[in-house]
Amino acid sequence: MNSVFGFLETRLMPPLNKVANLRFIRAIMQAGIITVPFTIVGSIFLIINNLPQIIPPLAGFFEGTILKFSPLYTVATTMSIGSIAVFYCLATGYYLTEIYRKEDKLGVSSFVGAILGLYAFLMTIIQVDITDGAAQLLQTESDTAIVYNGIAVGGWITRFSGVGIFIGIITAVLATTVYRLCVQHNITIQMPEGVPDGVSKAFASLIPAILIAFLMVIINGILSLFHTDLHGLLSKPFEFVKDLTGSWLGIMVIMLLIHLLWAVGVHGTAVIKNSFINPILLVALTENIDGANNIFAGDFVNMYIFIGGAGSTLGLVLLMLFVAKSQQLKVLGKAAILPGLFNINEPVIFGAPIVYNPYLIIPFIVTPMITASVAYFASSVGFVSKIITGIPWISPLGIGAFLGTGGDFRAVLIALINLGVSIVCYYPFFKMYDGKLFAEQEGLKQSK
């Protein structure tokens, strides 16, 4: 076991830590956190629309009352989840510029960085094609959407939703990099002393804005010659990545990497899920809202896998609370049960501890892979409904699953089954570890 821990410390942790500490990755992580409220707000109104499915006996009442106003209140969903790429872009530009400001000691404005990132993103929205030596705005129409003067519109501007998240991230990184380089090399308009700070910053952003505009025009123009654009260029690779991470094997790899990092004390959830996976899950969620059937979407992880937190540790906490003989685990169970109900398990991971613990690390790694498999196959055969709403990651057991699926009680059953799975998986290892601690405890008593 020591050789395994040594391998993880020397081979796996360093490259993953380097990636996680890249500036744009840290900015994306912060952007993901700041956009969570918008997905939750938008999901609240989706839940209202699903009230007839949640409470079937009152379906007629809902359809005759509150659902008659659906076009009014679903605007909140359209402008939150339906515009999530805009928020992601703004937040990424803001936090990346903030990192440059603090770490490079540059005189940049985080607000200006956010606006420049948004400007670059907006320049990718309109679809232009160059044919026969002339540029023209695309005009197409289908049964479900139209492209009018180059703007793809469904219920709302299509590229503002989840499909635009990664383009929003890329353009925000590109724009803030141009801004940083301009400030570093003094390629800005310097205003004399005494000019208000807001005016100075506005003129300081003028040259970066011009450069960004020309850069985006050049990129769009080159791609237009090939009858595509940034969205079209990246759609195929992104679909491949999304399909890969949304497969059973992909989920297994993700869970394994997350928990291998946790095993040696690194926040695997932050490094793997929050940095790389959350944007993909958000795109999948927005697609589900529009009728797709992605299994690995929204907060699938906290609904079904992280029962009590990473490692599905709520089962272990319950064993500590009700079965433990050793005083150490009894006390820890009492302290950890309340946070565990809300998927917070640092007290267990570092208090049991699970980190570097050969007794508990095996079920900690294996249990989430089993619970993920249960939820994945239950979803793939249609036993539970697809995930259509965003939920807070601290939603207690079953409640998050119920709300995330738009009120499917079978999702609660899967969450409870996975709790049972975690208890069964942890039990033999817990007994060995508890027995060891109890023997040490009794030995200390006798020695006194």
Tab-separated table of C-alpha atoms in Angstrom, residues 20 22-33 88 91-97 99 173:
chain	number	residue	atom	x	y	z
A	20	ALA	CA	-4.909	22.704	-11.804
A	22	LEU	CA	-2.624	27.062	-14.440
A	23	ARG	CA	-4.038	30.561	-14.297
A	24	PHE	CA	-6.831	30.056	-16.804
A	25	ILE	CA	-7.866	26.795	-15.102
A	26	ARG	CA	-8.142	28.592	-11.764
A	27	ALA	CA	-10.209	31.308	-13.444
A	28	ILE	CA	-12.524	28.710	-14.988
A	29	MET	CA	-13.001	27.073	-11.584
A	30	GLN	CA	-14.018	30.407	-10.082
A	31	ALA	CA	-16.307	31.097	-13.037
A	32	GLY	CA	-18.013	27.759	-12.517
A	33	ILE	CA	-18.689	28.588	-8.879
A	88	TYR	CA	-19.235	32.048	-17.890
A	91	ALA	CA	-16.676	35.520	-14.970
A	92	THR	CA	-13.682	33.885	-16.681
A	93	GLY	CA	-12.494	37.235	-18.027
A	94	TYR	CA	-12.967	38.872	-14.638
A	95	TYR	CA	-11.153	36.249	-12.554
A	96	LEU	CA	-8.319	35.744	-15.030
A	97	THR	CA	-7.666	39.505	-15.123
A	99	ILE	CA	-5.143	36.866	-11.224
A	173	VAL	CA	-8.834	33.865	-22.127
